[in-house]
Short mmCIF file of C-alpha atoms in Angstrom, two decimals:
data_model
loop_
_atom_site.label_atom_id
_atom_site.label_comp_id
_atom_site.label_asym_id
_atom_site.label_seq_id
_atom_site.Cartn_x
_atom_site.Cartn_y
_atom_site.Cartn_z
CA MET A 291 48.18 29.98 -22.74
CA ASN A 292 46.46 30.60 -19.44
CA LEU A 293 43.55 28.73 -17.94
CA MET A 294 40.83 31.04 -19.07
CA ASP A 295 41.99 30.68 -22.63
CA TRP A 296 41.81 26.91 -22.25
CA HIS A 297 38.34 27.34 -20.91
CA ARG A 298 37.38 29.39 -23.96
CA ARG A 299 38.78 26.85 -26.32
CA ILE A 300 37.00 23.94 -24.69
CA GLU A 301 33.80 25.87 -24.53
CA ARG A 302 33.85 26.54 -28.24
CA HIS A 303 34.78 23.12 -29.57
CA THR A 304 32.04 20.58 -29.09
CA GLY A 305 34.42 17.70 -29.71
CA LEU A 306 36.84 18.90 -27.06
CA LEU A 307 34.00 19.58 -24.65
CA VAL A 308 32.57 16.09 -25.06
CA PHE A 309 36.00 14.57 -24.60
CA GLY A 310 36.60 16.70 -21.50
CA ILE A 311 33.30 15.70 -19.95
CA ILE A 312 33.98 12.03 -20.56
CA ALA A 313 37.49 12.33 -19.13
CA VAL A 314 36.33 14.04 -15.96
CA THR A 315 33.28 11.88 -15.27
CA SER A 316 35.23 8.67 -15.85
CA VAL A 317 37.42 9.35 -12.81
CA GLY A 318 34.68 8.14 -10.46
CA GLY A 319 34.36 4.89 -12.39
CA LEU A 320 38.12 4.41 -12.54
CA VAL A 321 38.30 4.69 -8.75
CA GLN A 322 35.15 2.75 -7.80
CA ILE A 323 34.47 0.24 -10.55
CA VAL A 324 37.76 -0.74 -12.16
CA PRO A 325 39.50 -2.03 -8.97
CA SER A 326 36.38 -3.96 -7.97
CA LEU A 327 36.63 -5.95 -11.22
CA PHE A 328 39.80 -7.44 -9.76
CA GLN A 329 38.45 -7.88 -6.24
CA THR A 330 38.13 -11.64 -5.87
CA SER A 331 35.86 -11.47 -2.83
CA LEU A 332 33.17 -10.08 -5.14
CA SER A 333 33.37 -12.91 -7.65
CA THR A 334 34.06 -15.90 -5.38
CA PRO A 335 30.88 -17.79 -4.45
CA VAL A 336 30.39 -18.46 -0.74
CA ALA A 337 30.73 -22.09 0.31
CA GLY A 338 27.76 -24.18 -0.77
CA LEU A 339 26.40 -21.67 -3.26
CA GLU A 340 24.96 -23.44 -6.31
CA PRO A 341 23.90 -21.91 -9.61
CA TYR A 342 20.11 -21.84 -9.88
CA PRO A 343 18.75 -25.16 -11.15
CA PRO A 344 16.41 -24.83 -14.17
CA LEU A 345 13.18 -24.56 -12.20
CA ALA A 346 14.55 -21.89 -9.85
CA LEU A 347 16.14 -20.03 -12.76
CA GLU A 348 12.76 -19.94 -14.46
CA GLY A 349 11.30 -18.69 -11.17
CA ARG A 350 13.89 -15.94 -11.03
CA ASP A 351 12.88 -14.77 -14.49
CA ILE A 352 9.25 -14.76 -13.38
CA TYR A 353 10.25 -12.69 -10.34
CA ILE A 354 11.84 -10.21 -12.75
CA ARG A 355 8.90 -10.28 -15.16
CA GLU A 356 6.39 -9.64 -12.37
CA SER A 357 8.58 -6.83 -11.00
CA CYS A 358 8.53 -8.11 -7.46
CA SER A 359 11.50 -5.79 -6.85
CA VAL A 360 9.08 -2.90 -6.99
CA CYS A 361 8.02 -3.87 -3.48
CA HIS A 362 10.73 -6.24 -2.22
CA SER A 363 14.46 -5.82 -1.69
CA GLN A 364 16.92 -8.72 -1.51
CA GLN A 365 19.63 -7.40 0.76
CA VAL A 366 19.92 -7.59 4.52
CA ARG A 367 21.97 -4.55 5.46
CA PRO A 368 24.49 -4.65 8.33
CA LEU A 369 22.16 -3.03 10.85
CA LEU A 370 21.14 -4.68 14.12
CA ALA A 371 17.41 -4.28 13.53
CA GLU A 372 17.63 -5.90 10.09
CA VAL A 373 19.82 -8.75 11.23
CA MET A 374 17.43 -9.50 14.08
CA ARG A 375 14.42 -9.47 11.82
CA TYR A 376 15.69 -11.10 8.64
CA GLY A 377 18.87 -12.98 9.54
CA ALA A 378 22.55 -12.70 8.63
CA THR A 379 23.80 -9.73 6.60
CA SER A 380 23.97 -10.32 2.85
CA LYS A 381 27.48 -10.95 1.50
CA ALA A 382 28.77 -10.17 -1.99
CA GLY A 383 29.74 -13.82 -2.57
CA GLU A 384 26.10 -14.88 -2.25
CA PHE A 385 25.12 -13.05 -5.43
CA VAL A 386 27.75 -14.46 -7.79
CA TYR A 387 25.11 -16.41 -9.77
CA ASP A 388 22.65 -13.54 -9.82
CA ARG A 389 22.79 -11.87 -13.20
CA PRO A 390 21.61 -9.24 -12.74
CA PHE A 391 21.36 -9.16 -8.95
CA LEU A 392 17.94 -8.18 -7.62
CA TRP A 393 18.94 -6.20 -4.54
CA GLY A 394 16.28 -3.59 -5.19
CA SER A 395 15.84 -0.48 -3.11
CA LYS A 396 12.17 -0.43 -2.26
CA ARG A 397 10.64 -2.17 0.73
CA THR A 398 6.90 -1.94 0.60
CA GLY A 399 6.95 -5.57 1.68
CA PRO A 400 9.65 -7.31 3.72
CA ASP A 401 13.16 -8.07 2.49
CA LEU A 402 13.31 -11.46 0.76
CA HIS A 403 17.00 -12.35 0.78
CA ARG A 404 16.60 -14.79 3.71
CA ILE A 405 13.16 -16.05 2.72
CA GLY A 406 14.46 -19.51 1.71
CA GLY A 407 13.19 -22.12 4.19
CA LYS A 408 11.30 -19.55 6.24
CA TYR A 409 7.95 -20.83 5.00
CA SER A 410 6.76 -24.10 3.57
CA ASP A 411 5.87 -24.38 -0.11
CA ALA A 412 2.25 -24.76 0.97
CA TRP A 413 2.35 -21.38 2.68
CA HIS A 414 3.81 -19.68 -0.39
CA ARG A 415 1.12 -21.24 -2.55
CA LEU A 416 -1.64 -19.96 -0.27
CA HIS A 417 0.01 -16.55 -0.05
CA PHE A 418 0.40 -16.08 -3.82
CA MET A 419 -3.14 -17.27 -4.51
CA ASP A 420 -4.55 -14.85 -1.94
CA PRO A 421 -2.19 -12.93 0.36
CA ARG A 422 -5.12 -11.83 2.51
CA ALA A 423 -5.98 -15.44 3.35
CA VAL A 424 -2.85 -15.58 5.50
CA VAL A 425 -2.08 -11.93 6.29
CA PRO A 426 -5.42 -10.11 6.55
CA SER A 427 -3.89 -6.64 6.29
CA SER A 428 -1.59 -7.46 3.35
CA ILE A 429 -1.49 -5.10 0.38
CA MET A 430 0.44 -7.52 -1.81
CA PRO A 431 -1.40 -8.38 -5.04
CA ALA A 432 -2.54 -11.96 -5.66
CA TYR A 433 -0.74 -13.84 -8.44
CA ARG A 434 -3.30 -16.51 -9.28
CA TRP A 435 -2.46 -16.76 -12.96
CA LEU A 436 0.99 -18.12 -12.15
CA ALA A 437 -0.65 -21.37 -11.06
CA GLU A 438 -2.29 -21.78 -14.48
CA ARG A 439 0.72 -21.07 -16.68
CA ASP A 440 3.27 -23.65 -17.72
CA ALA A 441 6.80 -23.15 -16.49
CA ASP A 442 8.12 -24.85 -19.61
CA THR A 443 8.32 -22.19 -22.30
CA GLY A 444 9.52 -24.41 -25.10
CA GLY A 445 13.24 -24.89 -24.67
CA SER A 446 14.21 -21.27 -24.10
CA ILE A 447 15.48 -22.31 -20.68
CA GLN A 448 18.34 -24.09 -22.45
CA ASN A 449 19.37 -20.92 -24.27
CA ARG A 450 19.32 -18.95 -21.06
CA MET A 451 21.42 -21.57 -19.29
CA ARG A 452 23.88 -21.64 -22.17
CA ALA A 453 24.24 -17.87 -21.99
CA LEU A 454 24.96 -18.09 -18.27
CA GLN A 455 27.37 -20.96 -18.92
CA LEU A 456 29.30 -18.65 -21.24
CA LEU A 457 29.50 -16.14 -18.40
CA GLY A 458 31.05 -18.77 -16.17
CA HIS A 459 28.11 -20.34 -14.30
CA PRO A 460 29.12 -23.96 -13.69
CA TYR A 461 26.27 -25.65 -15.57
CA THR A 462 27.25 -28.90 -17.23
CA ASP A 463 25.99 -29.82 -20.70
CA ARG A 464 24.04 -32.57 -19.00
CA ASP A 465 22.28 -30.00 -16.75
CA ILE A 466 21.32 -28.06 -19.85
CA TYR A 467 20.22 -31.12 -21.80
CA PHE A 468 17.84 -32.23 -19.05
CA ALA A 469 16.61 -28.74 -18.16
CA PRO A 470 13.28 -28.94 -20.05
CA GLN A 471 12.50 -32.17 -18.21
CA ARG A 472 12.96 -30.43 -14.89
CA LEU A 473 10.29 -27.93 -15.94
CA ALA A 474 7.87 -30.50 -17.32
CA GLY A 475 4.51 -30.44 -15.60
CA LYS A 476 5.49 -27.54 -13.35
CA SER A 477 3.56 -24.29 -13.18
CA GLU A 478 5.10 -20.84 -13.03
CA LEU A 479 4.03 -20.76 -9.40
CA ASP A 480 6.08 -23.90 -8.67
CA ALA A 481 9.06 -22.24 -10.36
CA LEU A 482 8.72 -19.00 -8.39
CA ILE A 483 8.45 -20.92 -5.10
CA ALA A 484 11.48 -23.08 -5.99
CA TYR A 485 13.40 -19.84 -6.54
CA LEU A 486 12.27 -18.24 -3.27
CA GLN A 487 13.15 -21.39 -1.30
CA MET A 488 16.75 -21.12 -2.56
CA LEU A 489 17.22 -17.49 -1.59
CA GLY A 490 19.87 -16.83 1.02
CA VAL A 491 20.14 -20.40 2.28
CA SER A 492 23.88 -20.86 1.72
CA ARG A 493 25.05 -18.38 4.28
CA PRO A 494 28.74 -17.70 4.64
CA GLU A 495 30.50 -19.07 7.72
CA GLY A 496 29.94 -17.08 10.84
CA GLY A 497 27.71 -14.67 8.97
CA MET B 114 38.20 -1.20 0.37
CA PRO B 115 40.73 -2.79 2.71
CA GLU B 116 40.40 -6.17 0.95
CA LEU B 117 41.70 -4.89 -2.37
CA PRO B 118 43.41 -7.50 -4.53
CA SER B 119 46.83 -5.85 -4.54
CA SER B 120 48.68 -2.77 -3.42
CA PHE B 121 48.74 -1.74 -7.08
CA TRP B 122 45.01 -1.07 -7.01
CA GLY B 123 45.37 0.60 -3.62
CA GLY B 124 47.93 2.95 -5.13
CA TRP B 125 45.75 3.47 -8.19
CA ILE B 126 42.89 4.66 -6.02
CA ILE B 127 45.13 6.91 -3.92
CA VAL B 128 46.76 8.50 -6.95
CA LEU B 129 43.46 9.15 -8.70
CA THR B 130 41.72 10.47 -5.59
CA VAL B 131 44.52 12.69 -4.32
CA GLY B 132 45.34 13.71 -7.89
CA SER B 133 41.81 14.88 -8.65
CA LEU B 134 41.62 16.74 -5.34
CA LEU B 135 44.89 18.55 -6.16
CA VAL B 136 43.75 19.38 -9.70
CA LEU B 137 40.55 20.74 -8.22
CA VAL B 138 42.42 22.92 -5.72
CA GLY B 139 44.70 24.26 -8.46
CA LEU B 140 41.78 24.97 -10.76
CA VAL B 141 39.82 26.82 -8.12
CA LEU B 142 42.78 28.89 -6.91
CA SER B 143 43.81 29.86 -10.40
CA VAL B 144 40.31 30.78 -11.47
CA TYR B 145 39.81 33.00 -8.45
CA PHE B 146 43.27 34.47 -7.87
CA PHE B 147 45.82 33.94 -10.61
CA ASP B 148 44.13 33.93 -13.94
CA ARG B 149 41.82 36.86 -13.52
CA GLN B 150 41.31 38.62 -16.80
CA PRO B 151 40.27 42.13 -17.54
CA ASP B 152 36.78 41.99 -18.87
CA ASP B 153 37.82 42.78 -22.40
CA HIS B 154 36.91 39.50 -23.97
CA ALA B 155 33.34 40.33 -24.44
CA GLU B 156 32.79 40.22 -28.16
CA VAL B 157 29.09 39.81 -28.38
CA VAL B 158 26.65 42.29 -26.95
CA TRP B 159 23.07 41.20 -26.50
CA ASP B 160 20.13 43.47 -26.01
CA GLU B 161 22.22 46.65 -25.92
CA THR B 162 23.99 46.00 -22.58
CA LEU B 163 24.26 42.27 -21.98
CA ARG B 164 27.84 41.20 -22.61
CA GLU B 165 29.19 37.72 -22.71
CA GLY B 166 32.07 37.55 -20.27
CA ASN B 167 34.18 34.92 -18.61
CA HIS B 168 33.92 35.49 -14.85
CA PRO B 169 34.47 33.26 -11.88
CA ALA B 170 31.36 32.66 -9.76
CA PRO B 171 30.80 35.03 -6.77
CA LEU B 172 33.35 34.76 -3.96
CA TRP B 173 31.07 32.98 -1.50
CA TRP B 174 31.18 30.03 -3.91
CA PHE B 175 34.90 29.95 -3.37
CA TRP B 176 34.41 29.56 0.38
CA LEU B 177 31.78 26.91 -0.19
CA ILE B 178 34.28 24.93 -2.26
CA VAL B 179 36.96 25.38 0.42
CA VAL B 180 34.62 24.00 3.09
CA LEU B 181 33.76 21.01 0.91
CA LEU B 182 37.43 20.32 0.21
CA VAL B 183 38.25 20.43 3.92
CA ILE B 184 35.38 18.04 4.66
CA SER B 185 36.62 15.56 2.05
CA VAL B 186 40.16 15.64 3.40
CA VAL B 187 38.98 15.11 7.00
CA TYR B 188 36.72 12.30 5.79
CA LEU B 189 39.55 10.60 3.93
CA LEU B 190 41.69 10.75 7.07
CA LEU B 191 39.04 9.34 9.42
CA TYR B 192 37.33 6.73 7.23
CA PRO B 193 38.44 4.11 4.72
CA GLY B 194 38.63 5.63 1.26
CA LEU B 195 42.26 5.93 0.23
CA GLY B 196 43.17 2.53 -1.15
CA ARG B 197 43.94 0.07 1.62
CA TYR B 198 44.21 2.77 4.27
CA ARG B 199 41.60 2.06 6.97
CA GLY B 200 41.29 5.56 8.39
CA THR B 201 42.21 6.66 11.91
CA LEU B 202 38.80 5.60 13.27
CA GLY B 203 39.23 2.04 11.97
CA TRP B 204 35.55 2.15 11.03
CA SER B 205 33.88 -0.57 8.99
CA GLN B 206 30.28 -1.64 8.53
CA GLY B 207 31.10 -5.04 9.99
CA HIS B 208 32.66 -3.50 13.10
CA GLN B 209 29.73 -1.20 13.53
CA LEU B 210 27.31 -4.12 13.40
CA ALA B 211 29.43 -6.17 15.82
CA HIS B 212 29.55 -3.15 18.09
CA SER B 213 25.79 -2.68 18.15
CA GLU B 214 25.31 -6.41 18.68
CA GLN B 215 27.70 -6.25 21.64
CA ARG B 216 25.90 -3.23 23.07
CA TYR B 217 22.60 -5.01 22.71
CA ALA B 218 23.97 -8.13 24.40
CA ASP B 219 25.43 -6.10 27.29
CA GLU B 220 22.33 -4.05 27.79
CA PHE B 221 20.05 -7.07 27.89
CA ALA B 222 22.38 -9.61 29.50
CA ALA B 223 20.84 -9.25 32.96
CA PRO B 224 17.17 -9.28 31.95
CA HIS B 225 17.80 -12.16 29.52
CA ALA B 226 19.48 -14.19 32.28
CA THR B 227 16.48 -13.58 34.54
CA LEU B 228 14.06 -14.60 31.78
CA LEU B 229 16.06 -17.74 30.98
CA GLY B 230 15.90 -18.73 34.66
CA GLN B 231 12.10 -18.73 34.69
CA SER B 232 9.79 -21.58 33.78
CA LEU B 233 7.26 -21.06 30.99
CA SER B 234 4.40 -20.69 33.45
CA GLU B 235 6.31 -18.04 35.41
CA LEU B 236 7.08 -16.19 32.18
CA ALA B 237 3.42 -16.36 31.24
CA GLN B 238 2.62 -14.28 34.36
CA ASN B 239 5.12 -11.57 33.37
CA HIS B 240 3.08 -8.96 31.51
CA LEU B 241 6.04 -7.07 30.10
CA ALA B 242 7.57 -10.25 28.75
CA MET B 243 4.24 -11.28 27.26
CA ASP B 244 3.93 -7.92 25.48
CA ALA B 245 7.34 -8.54 23.93
CA ALA B 246 6.24 -12.06 23.00
CA LEU B 247 3.16 -10.72 21.24
CA SER B 248 5.24 -8.50 18.97
CA LEU B 249 7.64 -11.35 18.31
CA PHE B 250 4.70 -13.54 17.39
CA ARG B 251 3.32 -10.94 14.99
CA VAL B 252 6.65 -10.68 13.16
CA HIS B 253 7.76 -14.30 13.07
CA CYS B 254 4.68 -16.48 13.42
CA GLY B 255 1.56 -14.44 12.64
CA THR B 256 1.94 -14.82 8.88
CA CYS B 257 1.24 -18.54 9.26
CA HIS B 258 -0.73 -18.93 12.48
CA GLY B 259 -2.74 -15.73 12.15
CA GLU B 260 -2.04 -12.44 13.91
CA ASP B 261 -3.88 -13.56 17.06
CA ALA B 262 -2.63 -17.18 16.78
CA GLY B 263 -6.15 -18.26 15.82
CA GLY B 264 -4.89 -20.38 12.94
CA VAL B 265 -5.38 -20.14 9.20
CA ALA B 266 -8.14 -22.25 7.74
CA GLY B 267 -6.81 -25.45 6.25
CA TYR B 268 -3.23 -24.57 6.79
CA ALA B 269 -1.78 -23.76 10.20
CA PRO B 270 -3.33 -24.85 13.47
CA ASN B 271 -5.07 -22.63 15.97
CA LEU B 272 -2.63 -22.26 18.85
CA THR B 273 -5.08 -20.74 21.30
CA ASP B 274 -7.29 -23.78 21.86
CA ALA B 275 -6.49 -26.52 24.32
CA ALA B 276 -5.60 -29.09 21.64
CA TRP B 277 -1.90 -29.68 21.00
CA GLN B 278 -1.14 -31.83 18.00
CA TRP B 279 2.53 -32.25 18.96
CA GLY B 280 2.11 -32.29 22.73
CA GLN B 281 1.50 -29.66 25.37
CA ARG B 282 4.39 -30.22 27.76
CA ASP B 283 6.83 -27.30 27.90
CA GLU B 284 9.61 -29.20 26.16
CA GLU B 285 7.28 -30.36 23.40
CA ILE B 286 6.13 -26.83 22.64
CA LEU B 287 9.71 -25.59 22.73
CA ALA B 288 10.75 -28.39 20.38
CA SER B 289 7.93 -27.54 17.95
CA ILE B 290 9.30 -24.01 17.64
CA THR B 291 13.02 -24.73 17.77
CA ALA B 292 13.33 -27.75 15.49
CA GLY B 293 10.07 -27.43 13.57
CA ARG B 294 7.64 -30.26 12.80
CA GLN B 295 6.92 -32.29 9.71
CA ALA B 296 3.64 -34.15 9.75
CA ALA B 297 3.33 -37.25 7.58
CA MET B 298 -0.19 -38.48 7.09
CA PRO B 299 -0.02 -41.00 4.23
CA PRO B 300 -2.56 -40.98 1.36
CA TRP B 301 -5.02 -43.87 1.62
CA ARG B 302 -6.94 -43.74 -1.63
CA MET B 303 -4.88 -46.41 -3.38
CA ALA B 304 -4.79 -48.76 -0.42
CA LEU B 305 -8.43 -48.49 0.68
CA GLY B 306 -10.39 -47.34 -2.35
CA ASP B 307 -12.84 -44.44 -2.64
CA ASP B 308 -15.72 -46.21 -0.93
CA SER B 309 -13.78 -47.09 2.17
CA VAL B 310 -12.48 -43.55 2.36
CA THR B 311 -16.02 -42.15 2.32
CA VAL B 312 -17.19 -44.62 4.94
CA LEU B 313 -14.21 -43.70 7.13
CA ALA B 314 -14.85 -39.99 6.67
CA ASP B 315 -18.48 -40.38 7.75
CA TYR B 316 -17.34 -42.40 10.74
CA LEU B 317 -14.70 -39.82 11.75
CA LYS B 318 -17.24 -37.01 11.43
CA VAL B 319 -19.36 -38.86 14.00
CA ILE B 320 -16.60 -39.75 16.44
CA GLY B 321 -15.52 -36.12 16.24
CA THR B 322 -18.40 -35.34 18.56
CA GLN B 323 -19.71 -38.57 20.06
CA ALA B 324 -18.99 -42.25 20.49
CA ALA B 325 -19.92 -44.38 17.47
CA ASP B 326 -20.70 -47.88 18.64
CA GLY B 327 -23.63 -49.01 16.49
CA PRO B 328 -23.40 -51.93 14.02
CA GLN B 329 -23.45 -49.51 11.05
CA TYR B 330 -19.96 -48.36 12.09
CA GLU B 331 -18.46 -51.79 12.39
CA GLN B 332 -16.78 -51.81 8.99
CA ALA B 333 -15.29 -48.36 9.48
CA ALA B 334 -14.16 -49.13 13.01
CA ALA B 335 -12.40 -52.25 11.77
CA THR B 336 -10.59 -50.37 9.00
CA PHE B 337 -9.64 -47.69 11.49
CA ALA B 338 -8.24 -50.24 13.91
CA GLY B 339 -6.31 -51.88 11.09
CA SER B 340 -4.92 -48.89 9.25
CA CYS B 341 -5.16 -45.79 11.35
CA SER B 342 -4.84 -46.63 15.01
CA VAL B 343 -1.05 -47.09 14.84
CA CYS B 344 -0.81 -43.35 14.53
CA HIS B 345 -4.11 -41.95 15.70
CA GLY B 346 -4.52 -44.25 18.72
CA ALA B 347 -6.97 -47.09 19.38
CA SER B 348 -9.92 -44.76 19.86
CA GLY B 349 -8.64 -41.89 17.68
CA GLU B 350 -7.30 -39.90 20.61
CA GLY B 351 -4.10 -39.04 18.70
CA LYS B 352 -0.39 -39.48 19.34
CA PRO B 353 1.50 -36.28 20.00
CA ALA B 354 4.86 -37.95 19.40
CA LEU B 355 3.88 -38.50 15.73
CA GLY B 356 1.90 -35.29 15.41
CA ALA B 357 -1.15 -37.42 14.69
CA PRO B 358 -4.06 -35.30 15.87
CA ASP B 359 -6.87 -36.29 18.19
CA LEU B 360 -9.74 -37.11 15.84
CA THR B 361 -12.34 -37.11 18.61
CA ASP B 362 -12.09 -33.51 19.80
CA GLY B 363 -14.22 -31.94 17.08
CA TYR B 364 -11.35 -29.77 15.92
CA TRP B 365 -10.43 -30.24 12.27
CA LEU B 366 -7.33 -28.56 11.06
CA TYR B 367 -8.16 -29.13 7.42
CA GLY B 368 -11.90 -28.43 7.56
CA SER B 369 -14.81 -30.16 9.23
CA SER B 370 -17.01 -31.16 6.30
CA VAL B 371 -17.15 -34.84 5.36
CA ASP B 372 -15.57 -33.85 2.04
CA ASP B 373 -12.62 -32.19 3.74
CA ILE B 374 -12.10 -35.17 6.02
CA ALA B 375 -12.33 -37.55 3.06
CA HIS B 376 -9.78 -35.39 1.23
CA SER B 377 -7.38 -35.67 4.20
CA ILE B 378 -7.72 -39.45 4.17
CA ALA B 379 -7.57 -39.94 0.40
CA ARG B 380 -4.64 -37.63 -0.35
CA GLY B 381 -2.83 -37.47 2.99
CA ARG B 382 -1.56 -34.32 4.70
CA GLN B 383 1.97 -33.06 5.22
CA GLY B 384 1.75 -30.00 7.42
CA ARG B 385 5.17 -28.46 8.03
CA MET B 386 6.18 -26.13 10.80
CA PRO B 387 9.63 -24.67 9.91
CA ALA B 388 12.50 -24.77 12.40
CA HIS B 389 13.30 -21.47 14.09
CA ALA B 390 16.58 -22.33 15.82
CA ASP B 391 18.52 -20.21 13.31
CA ARG B 392 16.11 -17.34 13.26
CA LEU B 393 15.37 -16.76 16.94
CA SER B 394 17.42 -16.71 20.13
CA GLU B 395 16.69 -19.05 23.03
CA VAL B 396 15.11 -16.23 25.02
CA GLN B 397 12.84 -15.34 22.14
CA ILE B 398 11.78 -18.97 21.70
CA ARG B 399 11.00 -19.35 25.42
CA LEU B 400 9.02 -16.10 25.41
CA LEU B 401 6.98 -17.32 22.47
CA ALA B 402 6.37 -20.71 24.05
CA ALA B 403 5.30 -19.04 27.30
CA TRP B 404 2.95 -16.78 25.40
CA LEU B 405 1.39 -19.83 23.75
CA VAL B 406 1.03 -21.48 27.16
CA SER B 407 -0.69 -18.34 28.45
CA ARG B 408 -3.10 -18.36 25.50
CA SER B 409 -3.72 -22.11 25.52
CA GLY B 410 -7.34 -22.95 26.14
CA SER B 411 -8.40 -19.31 25.77
CA THR B 412 -10.65 -20.26 22.87
CA LEU B 413 -12.87 -23.25 22.35
CA PRO B 414 -11.65 -25.90 19.95
CA GLU B 415 -13.39 -24.43 16.97
CA SER B 416 -12.71 -25.64 13.48
CA PRO B 417 -11.84 -23.19 10.77
CA ILE B 418 -15.13 -22.69 8.98
CA GLN B 419 -13.98 -22.71 5.41
CA SER B 420 -11.39 -24.95 3.93
CA VAL B 421 -8.85 -23.54 1.54
CA ARG B 422 -9.94 -25.84 -1.23
CA ASP B 423 -13.38 -24.23 -1.24
CA LYS B 424 -12.01 -20.76 -1.90
#
């Protein structure tokens, strides 16, 4: 049977066609994705990287809920201008405890991967309550309600930590047991700031 | 991916990549040159003349595909892509970054050396350098100190007045930027009680502009001497080494109303200037310090009008 006949046959059998499409499109994944599952440099945390403590984890979820990624990326690319402005290039091993990672692709505002320690908590508080109080030309929205909402959402933090523990995040049972206490009396704003202050602070050696 | 876990995965990538390229070449060649069929397959006729056939696309498509294939092969030879093979150019993102950093360092080595050799006051006279400092300030400092360094009410100090909380000598300004500053003004409400705090606040409001010697200030002056002068100085003139501000200059970082002053005393203040040693180079830090020196005293010590708490 020659090629054109094959073509005819595939074209006329939906099942075959679907199978063919899957077979062909999977090649890209087999080349790009499958080997990276075995690439240890992608799954080994850089020295000093800690899983997010409860308050920061809560803050991360608030970051996701408020869609901060719509305006902020979290990846310093290996380009001179970015390194000079934001700091060391982001490394894969820094995102091991980010599920999912929040690299983003849109930069209406600055990159946030090296934001940890750049400002004081007091500055962040001012900035989230009213960005224009500190940066008059800012177009970032204010997030006042975060200050009024409780970070403790009734124990769900423990479920989330347990899920991450299953995926290999080194939380101890003790960490999980005491998690609600770590959130007690904190606002969502405190949680978000705790998260931001952790971002990108454990830089790899020489990076 | 030169750092692949094993040569197995390197081989896997090579086999799949080269294999699919070869399959593609075979497919294209056979469709265009070997498997051509007479057009007798058409079974269905639509609209009188439209026949369903099985033709290869026009020939210029063939050449398009050839060009693309050649480009991919050249790419795979020059750049990393085939398993652990690094490509003849030895290119990597890390190398490229190191290369541009090196180029930057070479290009600016001479001017940077000149700038490093100058004192802050010399730098402050250098207009080009001060232009660079202004843009540095806007990127790295303006978000806290205000775009023109005028300060943010109740938060970060005005850097353009003549008052320096942490000292105005060159090395003090440089240290403020390089290592950061953490102010520690303790809360006094528990120790002194609300009444004393109010009395002190009234007293400070007065000494902010004039001497306060009368008998009505005796109680406050005594408390001040007992509790505050260790840090703020015997007559409230401040101690730059502790970051304790001059309380007699009429400039109030945290607001000038009696309420604001009482709030500072009752609850304490912990202003923090973050360290910039990791974020800026020595040249950049010296440029910024020189720019601050050039702006120092350019505005009157004017308190931010509104305190943040009032907003």
